[in-house]
Tab-separated table of N, CA and C in Angstrom:
chain	number	residue	atom	x	y	z
A	222	PHE	N	101.058	-66.325	-111.333
A	222	PHE	CA	100.599	-65.348	-112.302
A	222	PHE	C	101.789	-64.667	-112.973
A	223	LEU	N	102.779	-64.279	-112.197
A	223	LEU	CA	103.974	-63.626	-112.731
A	223	LEU	C	104.736	-64.553	-113.669
A	224	VAL	N	104.800	-65.844	-113.330
A	224	VAL	CA	105.481	-66.822	-114.176
A	224	VAL	C	104.769	-66.928	-115.527
A	225	ALA	N	103.451	-66.915	-115.525
A	225	ALA	CA	102.676	-66.996	-116.768
A	225	ALA	C	102.957	-65.788	-117.657
A	226	ILE	N	103.041	-64.609	-117.080
A	226	ILE	CA	103.336	-63.395	-117.845
A	226	ILE	C	104.738	-63.477	-118.454
A	227	ILE	N	105.699	-63.924	-117.674
A	227	ILE	CA	107.076	-64.048	-118.159
A	227	ILE	C	107.145	-65.058	-119.302
A	228	LEU	N	106.483	-66.195	-119.155
A	228	LEU	CA	106.482	-67.208	-120.209
A	228	LEU	C	105.802	-66.685	-121.479
A	229	PHE	N	104.741	-65.923	-121.305
A	229	PHE	CA	104.039	-65.333	-122.445
A	229	PHE	C	104.963	-64.381	-123.209
A	230	ILE	N	105.685	-63.563	-122.478
A	230	ILE	CA	106.612	-62.605	-123.097
A	230	ILE	C	107.759	-63.341	-123.793
A	231	LEU	N	108.293	-64.358	-123.158
A	231	LEU	CA	109.403	-65.105	-123.746
A	231	LEU	C	108.987	-65.871	-125.001
A	232	ASP	N	107.717	-66.237	-125.088
A	232	ASP	CA	107.206	-67.002	-126.223
A	232	ASP	C	106.807	-66.109	-127.404
A	233	ALA	N	106.817	-64.795	-127.226
A	233	ALA	CA	106.361	-63.856	-128.261
A	233	ALA	C	107.085	-64.029	-129.599
A	234	PRO	N	108.420	-64.160	-129.632
A	234	PRO	CA	109.083	-64.315	-130.933
A	234	PRO	C	108.622	-65.566	-131.693
A	235	ASP	N	108.385	-66.659	-130.978
A	235	ASP	CA	107.920	-67.877	-131.634
A	235	ASP	C	106.509	-67.698	-132.190
A	236	ARG	N	105.646	-66.997	-131.455
A	236	ARG	CA	104.289	-66.724	-131.946
A	236	ARG	C	104.343	-65.847	-133.190
A	237	GLN	N	105.271	-64.882	-133.208
A	237	GLN	CA	105.426	-64.009	-134.368
A	237	GLN	C	105.898	-64.807	-135.580
A	238	LYS	N	106.859	-65.682	-135.405
A	238	LYS	CA	107.339	-66.522	-136.505
A	238	LYS	C	106.219	-67.396	-137.045
A	239	GLN	N	105.413	-67.956	-136.152
A	239	GLN	CA	104.295	-68.801	-136.566
A	239	GLN	C	103.277	-67.994	-137.365
A	240	ALA	N	102.982	-66.780	-136.926
A	240	ALA	CA	102.033	-65.921	-137.643
A	240	ALA	C	102.568	-65.582	-139.035
A	241	ASN	N	103.874	-65.287	-139.134
A	241	ASN	CA	104.480	-64.994	-140.438
A	241	ASN	C	104.392	-66.207	-141.360
A	242	TYR	N	104.688	-67.376	-140.816
A	242	TYR	CA	104.628	-68.618	-141.589
A	242	TYR	C	103.215	-68.864	-142.108
A	243	GLU	N	102.214	-68.668	-141.271
A	243	GLU	CA	100.827	-68.874	-141.672
A	243	GLU	C	100.399	-67.875	-142.748
A	244	SER	N	100.885	-66.629	-142.655
A	244	SER	CA	100.576	-65.637	-143.685
A	244	SER	C	101.173	-66.054	-145.023
A	245	TRP	N	102.422	-66.505	-145.017
A	245	TRP	CA	103.043	-66.952	-146.267
A	245	TRP	C	102.335	-68.178	-146.829
A	246	GLN	N	101.835	-69.060	-145.970
A	246	GLN	CA	101.078	-70.218	-146.443
A	246	GLN	C	99.811	-69.773	-147.163
A	247	ALA	N	99.135	-68.759	-146.629
A	247	ALA	CA	97.919	-68.237	-147.263
A	247	ALA	C	98.234	-67.649	-148.632
A	248	ILE	N	99.352	-66.935	-148.745
A	248	ILE	CA	99.750	-66.337	-150.022
A	248	ILE	C	100.091	-67.434	-151.025
A	249	ASP	N	100.931	-68.375	-150.623
A	249	ASP	CA	101.340	-69.453	-151.517
A	249	ASP	C	100.163	-70.351	-151.884
A	250	GLY	N	99.257	-70.568	-150.936
A	250	GLY	CA	98.094	-71.423	-151.176
A	250	GLY	C	97.102	-70.823	-152.150
A	251	ALA	N	97.176	-69.517	-152.370
A	251	ALA	CA	96.256	-68.848	-153.290
A	251	ALA	C	96.790	-68.801	-154.716
A	252	ALA	N	97.945	-69.395	-154.960
A	252	ALA	CA	98.519	-69.392	-156.311
A	252	ALA	C	97.523	-70.004	-157.284
A	253	GLY	N	97.278	-69.297	-158.387
A	253	GLY	CA	96.350	-69.784	-159.393
A	253	GLY	C	94.889	-69.459	-159.102
A	254	VAL	N	94.630	-68.883	-157.935
A	254	VAL	CA	93.270	-68.496	-157.559
A	254	VAL	C	93.129	-67.001	-157.816
A	255	GLU	N	92.117	-66.620	-158.591
A	255	GLU	CA	91.970	-65.208	-158.935
A	255	GLU	C	91.634	-64.365	-157.714
A	256	THR	N	90.597	-64.735	-156.983
A	256	THR	CA	90.159	-63.939	-155.837
A	256	THR	C	90.393	-64.722	-154.551
A	257	SER	N	91.216	-64.163	-153.676
A	257	SER	CA	91.490	-64.777	-152.382
A	257	SER	C	91.620	-63.680	-151.338
A	258	TYR	N	90.598	-63.559	-150.511
A	258	TYR	CA	90.639	-62.553	-149.451
A	258	TYR	C	91.693	-62.907	-148.404
A	259	ALA	N	91.970	-64.195	-148.247
A	259	ALA	CA	93.023	-64.617	-147.318
A	259	ALA	C	94.386	-64.125	-147.797
A	260	ARG	N	94.618	-64.182	-149.113
A	260	ARG	CA	95.890	-63.699	-149.662
A	260	ARG	C	96.036	-62.199	-149.409
A	261	ILE	N	94.963	-61.440	-149.670
A	261	ILE	CA	95.007	-59.997	-149.447
A	261	ILE	C	95.293	-59.700	-147.979
A	262	ALA	N	94.572	-60.352	-147.077
A	262	ALA	CA	94.768	-60.128	-145.641
A	262	ALA	C	96.180	-60.507	-145.216
A	263	ALA	N	96.700	-61.618	-145.739
A	263	ALA	CA	98.041	-62.070	-145.376
A	263	ALA	C	99.103	-61.086	-145.856
A	264	MET	N	98.961	-60.599	-147.092
A	264	MET	CA	99.936	-59.642	-147.621
A	264	MET	C	99.904	-58.346	-146.825
A	265	GLN	N	98.715	-57.871	-146.516
A	265	GLN	CA	98.602	-56.641	-145.722
A	265	GLN	C	99.173	-56.836	-144.322
A	266	ASP	N	98.905	-57.990	-143.741
A	266	ASP	CA	99.398	-58.284	-142.392
A	266	ASP	C	100.930	-58.328	-142.360
A	267	LEU	N	101.526	-59.029	-143.310
A	267	LEU	CA	102.994	-59.086	-143.360
A	267	LEU	C	103.584	-57.692	-143.550
A	268	ASN	N	102.964	-56.898	-144.432
A	268	ASN	CA	103.471	-55.551	-144.665
A	268	ASN	C	103.353	-54.687	-143.411
A	269	LEU	N	102.252	-54.801	-142.684
A	269	LEU	CA	102.101	-54.031	-141.447
A	269	LEU	C	103.176	-54.385	-140.427
A	270	ARG	N	103.650	-55.642	-140.480
A	270	ARG	CA	104.723	-56.077	-139.574
A	270	ARG	C	106.097	-55.811	-140.170
A	271	ARG	N	106.128	-55.064	-141.326
A	271	ARG	CA	107.359	-54.669	-142.005
A	271	ARG	C	108.158	-55.875	-142.510
A	272	ILE	N	107.446	-56.940	-142.889
A	272	ILE	CA	108.080	-58.114	-143.487
A	272	ILE	C	108.122	-57.887	-145.000
A	273	SER	N	109.278	-58.089	-145.605
A	273	SER	CA	109.441	-57.907	-147.036
A	273	SER	C	108.561	-58.887	-147.816
A	274	LEU	N	107.938	-58.389	-148.878
A	274	LEU	CA	107.161	-59.220	-149.796
A	274	LEU	C	107.930	-59.386	-151.111
A	275	ARG	N	109.213	-59.298	-151.012
A	275	ARG	CA	110.102	-59.401	-152.165
A	275	ARG	C	109.829	-60.700	-152.931
A	276	GLY	N	109.636	-60.557	-154.252
A	276	GLY	CA	109.480	-61.731	-155.102
A	276	GLY	C	108.139	-62.446	-154.997
A	277	VAL	N	107.175	-61.855	-154.324
A	277	VAL	CA	105.877	-62.515	-154.169
A	277	VAL	C	105.222	-62.719	-155.537
A	278	ASP	N	104.555	-63.844	-155.721
A	278	ASP	CA	103.845	-64.143	-156.962
A	278	ASP	C	102.348	-64.069	-156.725
A	279	ALA	N	101.687	-63.240	-157.503
A	279	ALA	CA	100.224	-63.138	-157.476
A	279	ALA	C	99.772	-62.848	-158.908
A	280	ILE	N	100.011	-63.810	-159.784
A	280	ILE	CA	99.721	-63.654	-161.201
A	280	ILE	C	98.214	-63.752	-161.432
A	281	ARG	N	97.682	-62.811	-162.237
A	281	ARG	CA	96.258	-62.746	-162.572
A	281	ARG	C	95.382	-62.783	-161.314
A	282	ALA	N	95.832	-62.129	-160.259
A	282	ALA	CA	95.092	-62.087	-158.994
A	282	ALA	C	94.255	-60.822	-158.903
A	283	ASP	N	93.114	-60.928	-158.269
A	283	ASP	CA	92.289	-59.752	-157.999
A	283	ASP	C	92.692	-59.218	-156.629
A	284	LEU	N	93.450	-58.131	-156.630
A	284	LEU	CA	93.928	-57.499	-155.399
A	284	LEU	C	93.325	-56.101	-155.261
A	285	THR	N	92.101	-55.958	-155.742
A	285	THR	CA	91.399	-54.677	-155.699
A	285	THR	C	91.382	-54.136	-154.274
A	286	GLY	N	91.811	-52.880	-154.134
A	286	GLY	CA	91.750	-52.194	-152.845
A	286	GLY	C	92.795	-52.602	-151.824
A	287	ILE	N	93.757	-53.418	-152.193
A	287	ILE	CA	94.777	-53.852	-151.227
A	287	ILE	C	95.572	-52.646	-150.727
A	288	ARG	N	95.972	-52.685	-149.473
A	288	ARG	CA	96.734	-51.593	-148.856
A	288	ARG	C	98.140	-52.107	-148.523
A	289	LEU	N	99.091	-51.666	-149.333
A	289	LEU	CA	100.481	-52.072	-149.145
A	289	LEU	C	101.391	-50.850	-149.163
A	290	GLU	N	101.089	-49.883	-148.316
A	290	GLU	CA	101.899	-48.674	-148.250
A	290	GLU	C	103.318	-49.017	-147.816
A	291	ASN	N	104.290	-48.440	-148.520
A	291	ASN	CA	105.713	-48.619	-148.205
A	291	ASN	C	106.149	-50.079	-148.211
A	292	ALA	N	105.482	-50.893	-148.987
A	292	ALA	CA	105.817	-52.320	-149.056
A	292	ALA	C	107.084	-52.540	-149.861
A	293	ILE	N	107.802	-53.575	-149.510
A	293	ILE	CA	108.971	-53.991	-150.272
A	293	ILE	C	108.506	-55.131	-151.174
A	294	LEU	N	108.313	-54.794	-152.458
A	294	LEU	CA	107.788	-55.725	-153.454
A	294	LEU	C	108.774	-55.887	-154.612
A	295	ARG	N	110.032	-55.720	-154.330
A	295	ARG	CA	111.078	-55.826	-155.354
A	295	ARG	C	110.993	-57.210	-156.015
A	296	GLY	N	110.906	-57.215	-157.351
A	296	GLY	CA	110.866	-58.481	-158.080
A	296	GLY	C	109.540	-59.218	-158.001
A	297	ALA	N	108.497	-58.585	-157.478
A	297	ALA	CA	107.190	-59.242	-157.376
A	297	ALA	C	106.618	-59.494	-158.763
A	298	ASN	N	105.731	-60.470	-158.856
A	298	ASN	CA	105.087	-60.778	-160.121
A	298	ASN	C	103.577	-60.630	-159.970
A	299	PHE	N	103.044	-59.537	-160.534
A	299	PHE	CA	101.609	-59.272	-160.532
A	299	PHE	C	101.074	-59.224	-161.960
A	300	GLU	N	101.709	-59.924	-162.880
A	300	GLU	CA	101.304	-59.875	-164.281
A	300	GLU	C	99.831	-60.217	-164.431
A	301	GLY	N	99.109	-59.340	-165.159
A	301	GLY	CA	97.707	-59.575	-165.444
A	301	GLY	C	96.785	-59.420	-164.245
A	302	SER	N	97.293	-58.872	-163.165
A	302	SER	CA	96.491	-58.732	-161.945
A	302	SER	C	95.679	-57.446	-161.934
A	303	THR	N	94.711	-57.395	-161.056
A	303	THR	CA	93.894	-56.208	-160.854
A	303	THR	C	94.282	-55.594	-159.519
A	304	LEU	N	94.814	-54.374	-159.576
A	304	LEU	CA	95.162	-53.624	-158.376
A	304	LEU	C	94.416	-52.289	-158.375
A	305	LYS	N	93.167	-52.326	-158.843
A	305	LYS	CA	92.344	-51.116	-158.853
A	305	LYS	C	92.195	-50.606	-157.428
A	306	ARG	N	92.297	-49.296	-157.282
A	306	ARG	CA	92.138	-48.625	-155.989
A	306	ARG	C	93.094	-49.164	-154.911
A	307	ALA	N	94.195	-49.792	-155.323
A	307	ALA	CA	95.203	-50.265	-154.365
A	307	ALA	C	95.988	-49.076	-153.832
A	308	ASN	N	96.462	-49.185	-152.606
A	308	ASN	CA	97.315	-48.155	-152.037
A	308	ASN	C	98.727	-48.725	-151.936
A	309	LEU	N	99.584	-48.282	-152.854
A	309	LEU	CA	100.979	-48.703	-152.900
A	309	LEU	C	101.894	-47.500	-152.692
A	310	HIS	N	101.396	-46.534	-151.941
A	310	HIS	CA	102.140	-45.301	-151.657
A	310	HIS	C	103.522	-45.639	-151.109
A	311	GLY	N	104.557	-45.145	-151.777
A	311	GLY	CA	105.928	-45.314	-151.292
A	311	GLY	C	106.479	-46.719	-151.413
A	312	SER	N	105.808	-47.594	-152.119
A	312	SER	CA	106.268	-48.982	-152.219
A	312	SER	C	107.435	-49.130	-153.189
A	313	ILE	N	108.210	-50.169	-152.977
A	313	ILE	CA	109.353	-50.482	-153.834
A	313	ILE	C	108.936	-51.632	-154.747
A	314	LEU	N	108.799	-51.325	-156.023
A	314	LEU	CA	108.399	-52.301	-157.037
A	314	LEU	C	109.478	-52.414	-158.125
A	315	GLU	N	110.722	-52.219	-157.736
A	315	GLU	CA	111.829	-52.330	-158.689
A	315	GLU	C	111.824	-53.718	-159.310
A	316	VAL	N	112.132	-53.769	-160.603
A	316	VAL	CA	112.208	-54.996	-161.397
A	316	VAL	C	110.989	-55.913	-161.230
A	317	ALA	N	109.866	-55.354	-160.841
A	317	ALA	CA	108.635	-56.146	-160.712
A	317	ALA	C	108.065	-56.447	-162.086
A	318	ARG	N	107.370	-57.555	-162.186
A	318	ARG	CA	106.697	-57.949	-163.419
A	318	ARG	C	105.229	-57.534	-163.288
A	319	LEU	N	104.895	-56.455	-163.974
A	319	LEU	CA	103.571	-55.833	-163.858
A	319	LEU	C	102.906	-55.698	-165.225
A	320	ARG	N	103.270	-56.545	-166.113
A	320	ARG	CA	102.741	-56.491	-167.478
A	320	ARG	C	101.232	-56.713	-167.465
A	321	GLU	N	100.501	-55.804	-168.159
A	321	GLU	CA	99.043	-55.867	-168.288
A	321	GLU	C	98.327	-55.862	-166.931
A	322	THR	N	98.922	-55.214	-165.946
A	322	THR	CA	98.298	-55.072	-164.631
A	322	THR	C	97.404	-53.836	-164.632
A	323	ASP	N	96.265	-53.937	-163.967
A	323	ASP	CA	95.286	-52.857	-163.922
A	323	ASP	C	95.438	-52.075	-162.622
A	324	PHE	N	95.965	-50.847	-162.737
A	324	PHE	CA	96.180	-49.953	-161.594
A	324	PHE	C	95.202	-48.773	-161.599
A	325	GLN	N	94.025	-48.930	-162.178
A	325	GLN	CA	93.079	-47.809	-162.244
A	325	GLN	C	92.793	-47.282	-160.844
A	326	TYR	N	92.878	-45.968	-160.695
A	326	TYR	CA	92.595	-45.262	-159.444
A	326	TYR	C	93.520	-45.682	-158.292
A	327	ALA	N	94.606	-46.361	-158.586
A	327	ALA	CA	95.543	-46.781	-157.536
A	327	ALA	C	96.401	-45.605	-157.083
A	328	ILE	N	96.904	-45.708	-155.875
A	328	ILE	CA	97.813	-44.708	-155.307
A	328	ILE	C	99.217	-45.293	-155.324
A	329	LEU	N	100.073	-44.703	-156.161
A	329	LEU	CA	101.474	-45.103	-156.239
A	329	LEU	C	102.362	-43.893	-156.021
A	330	HIS	N	101.871	-42.950	-155.251
A	330	HIS	CA	102.597	-41.715	-154.944
A	330	HIS	C	103.951	-42.087	-154.319
A	331	GLY	N	105.027	-41.661	-154.954
A	331	GLY	CA	106.368	-41.915	-154.424
A	331	GLY	C	106.851	-43.346	-154.582
A	332	ALA	N	106.159	-44.153	-155.371
A	332	ALA	CA	106.569	-45.549	-155.546
A	332	ALA	C	107.814	-45.647	-156.427
A	333	ASN	N	108.608	-46.667	-156.199
A	333	ASN	CA	109.807	-46.935	-156.980
A	333	ASN	C	109.479	-48.078	-157.944
A	334	LEU	N	109.343	-47.741	-159.226
A	334	LEU	CA	109.031	-48.714	-160.272
A	334	LEU	C	110.191	-48.838	-161.259
A	335	ARG	N	111.380	-48.551	-160.788
A	335	ARG	CA	112.551	-48.603	-161.665
A	335	ARG	C	112.736	-50.003	-162.236
A	336	HIS	N	112.957	-50.052	-163.536
A	336	HIS	CA	113.242	-51.290	-164.266
A	336	HIS	C	112.101	-52.311	-164.192
A	337	ALA	N	110.897	-51.862	-163.853
A	337	ALA	CA	109.734	-52.760	-163.832
A	337	ALA	C	109.232	-52.977	-165.256
A	338	ASP	N	108.616	-54.112	-165.484
A	338	ASP	CA	107.991	-54.397	-166.781
A	338	ASP	C	106.524	-54.002	-166.673
A	339	LEU	N	106.189	-52.858	-167.260
A	339	LEU	CA	104.836	-52.290	-167.189
A	339	LEU	C	104.144	-52.311	-168.548
A	340	ARG	N	104.637	-53.095	-169.470
A	340	ARG	CA	104.053	-53.111	-170.812
A	340	ARG	C	102.567	-53.477	-170.738
A	341	GLY	N	101.745	-52.605	-171.333
A	341	GLY	CA	100.311	-52.849	-171.381
A	341	GLY	C	99.576	-52.604	-170.075
A	342	ALA	N	100.259	-52.048	-169.077
A	342	ALA	CA	99.596	-51.769	-167.789
A	342	ALA	C	98.619	-50.608	-167.943
A	343	ASN	N	97.653	-50.552	-167.062
A	343	ASN	CA	96.617	-49.516	-167.090
A	343	ASN	C	96.725	-48.669	-165.830
A	344	PHE	N	97.161	-47.409	-165.996
A	344	PHE	CA	97.278	-46.467	-164.886
A	344	PHE	C	96.237	-45.349	-164.991
A	345	ARG	N	95.101	-45.619	-165.625
A	345	ARG	CA	94.068	-44.582	-165.777
A	345	ARG	C	93.661	-44.051	-164.403
A	346	ASN	N	93.694	-42.719	-164.282
A	346	ASN	CA	93.257	-42.024	-163.066
A	346	ASN	C	94.068	-42.387	-161.819
A	347	ALA	N	95.262	-42.921	-161.995
A	347	ALA	CA	96.100	-43.298	-160.853
A	347	ALA	C	96.888	-42.094	-160.333
A	348	ASP	N	97.254	-42.147	-159.063
A	348	ASP	CA	98.097	-41.124	-158.443
A	348	ASP	C	99.541	-41.594	-158.545
A	349	LEU	N	100.283	-41.025	-159.480
A	349	LEU	CA	101.671	-41.407	-159.731
A	349	LEU	C	102.642	-40.283	-159.381
A	350	ARG	N	102.185	-39.364	-158.544
A	350	ARG	CA	103.051	-38.234	-158.178
A	350	ARG	C	104.361	-38.740	-157.588
A	351	ASN	N	105.439	-38.181	-158.111
A	351	ASN	CA	106.798	-38.470	-157.617
A	351	ASN	C	107.198	-39.935	-157.723
A	352	ALA	N	106.496	-40.715	-158.533
A	352	ALA	CA	106.894	-42.108	-158.748
A	352	ALA	C	108.118	-42.135	-159.666
A	353	ASP	N	108.915	-43.163	-159.544
A	353	ASP	CA	110.140	-43.293	-160.331
A	353	ASP	C	109.983	-44.449	-161.318
A	354	PHE	N	109.885	-44.090	-162.614
A	354	PHE	CA	109.710	-45.067	-163.684
A	354	PHE	C	110.987	-45.232	-164.520
A	355	ARG	N	112.094	-44.706	-164.065
A	355	ARG	CA	113.312	-44.770	-164.869
A	355	ARG	C	113.728	-46.223	-165.108
A	356	GLY	N	114.000	-46.503	-166.376
A	356	GLY	CA	114.407	-47.845	-166.768
A	356	GLY	C	113.252	-48.817	-166.929
A	357	ALA	N	112.037	-48.372	-166.638
A	357	ALA	CA	110.867	-49.253	-166.752
A	357	ALA	C	110.455	-49.406	-168.204
A	358	ARG	N	109.881	-50.533	-168.536
A	358	ARG	CA	109.336	-50.771	-169.868
A	358	ARG	C	107.884	-50.324	-169.837
A	359	ILE	N	107.568	-49.266	-170.570
A	359	ILE	CA	106.229	-48.686	-170.518
A	359	ILE	C	105.536	-48.707	-171.888
A	360	ASP	N	105.952	-49.589	-172.786
A	360	ASP	CA	105.326	-49.703	-174.104
A	360	ASP	C	103.838	-50.027	-173.922
A	361	GLN	N	102.990	-49.310	-174.617
A	361	GLN	CA	101.546	-49.531	-174.631
A	361	GLN	C	100.909	-49.414	-173.241
A	362	THR	N	101.556	-48.672	-172.362
A	362	THR	CA	101.002	-48.429	-171.028
A	362	THR	C	100.064	-47.230	-171.098
A	363	ASP	N	98.918	-47.329	-170.429
A	363	ASP	CA	97.892	-46.291	-170.476
A	363	ASP	C	98.007	-45.390	-169.240
A	364	PHE	N	98.386	-44.124	-169.479
A	364	PHE	CA	98.497	-43.140	-168.405
A	364	PHE	C	97.370	-42.094	-168.475
A	365	THR	N	96.261	-42.416	-169.121
A	365	THR	CA	95.156	-41.471	-169.296
A	365	THR	C	94.671	-40.946	-167.948
A	366	ASN	N	94.649	-39.620	-167.809
A	366	ASN	CA	94.179	-38.927	-166.601
A	366	ASN	C	94.948	-39.291	-165.328
A	367	ALA	N	96.121	-39.900	-165.454
A	367	ALA	CA	96.944	-40.181	-164.273
A	367	ALA	C	97.652	-38.903	-163.844
A	368	ASN	N	97.835	-38.727	-162.541
A	368	ASN	CA	98.568	-37.578	-162.026
A	368	ASN	C	100.043	-37.966	-161.968
A	369	CYS	N	100.807	-37.487	-162.941
A	369	CYS	CA	102.237	-37.808	-163.056
A	369	CYS	C	103.129	-36.658	-162.591
A	370	THR	N	102.589	-35.743	-161.806
A	370	THR	CA	103.352	-34.587	-161.333
A	370	THR	C	104.595	-35.069	-160.573
A	371	GLY	N	105.752	-34.634	-161.036
A	371	GLY	CA	107.007	-34.976	-160.372
A	371	GLY	C	107.496	-36.386	-160.642
A	372	ALA	N	106.771	-37.168	-161.431
A	372	ALA	CA	107.209	-38.536	-161.746
A	372	ALA	C	108.435	-38.498	-162.641
A	373	LEU	N	109.293	-39.467	-162.490
A	373	LEU	CA	110.534	-39.552	-163.267
A	373	LEU	C	110.432	-40.637	-164.329
A	374	PHE	N	110.672	-40.230	-165.581
A	374	PHE	CA	110.631	-41.154	-166.714
A	374	PHE	C	111.911	-40.977	-167.519
A	375	ASP	N	112.311	-42.017	-168.252
A	375	ASP	CA	113.423	-41.907	-169.192
A	375	ASP	C	112.992	-41.135	-170.425
A	376	THR	N	111.718	-41.271	-170.797
A	376	THR	CA	111.170	-40.606	-171.965
A	376	THR	C	109.900	-39.865	-171.561
A	377	GLN	N	109.418	-39.008	-172.436
A	377	GLN	CA	108.195	-38.264	-172.155
A	377	GLN	C	106.995	-39.195	-172.239
A	378	VAL	N	106.017	-38.970	-171.371
A	378	VAL	CA	104.762	-39.717	-171.390
A	378	VAL	C	103.749	-38.921	-172.174
């Protein structure tokens, strides 16, 4: 019995690597698919394990309600995606491609969106308190009823 416990403990890193690999397979396998609950679950799972999602591609994906608090999404591509009611509190979205992305009612409190491409994005009713938009492209971006208290911009919104 003791040997089985020791072997189980020693095998833990390999099981973790396998789980990470399977999560990335689910994300990559959903490329071109608008709605994939497996992709959402995989992204949330990797983030909970503090695995970087840097450069992830989810173009025109429906990620409604996804929870990626404090996620590392630097350089991610969510162009044309739906992130309504998403929780991206404290996430790093520097240089992300977020053109025409729908963030209605999303939580981006304290998010880093520096140098992101947000042209045509929809932030209606979003929580953008203390978010950093410096250097971001915000042409034709909709901030109607968004809470921008403490948010940092290069220009006035």
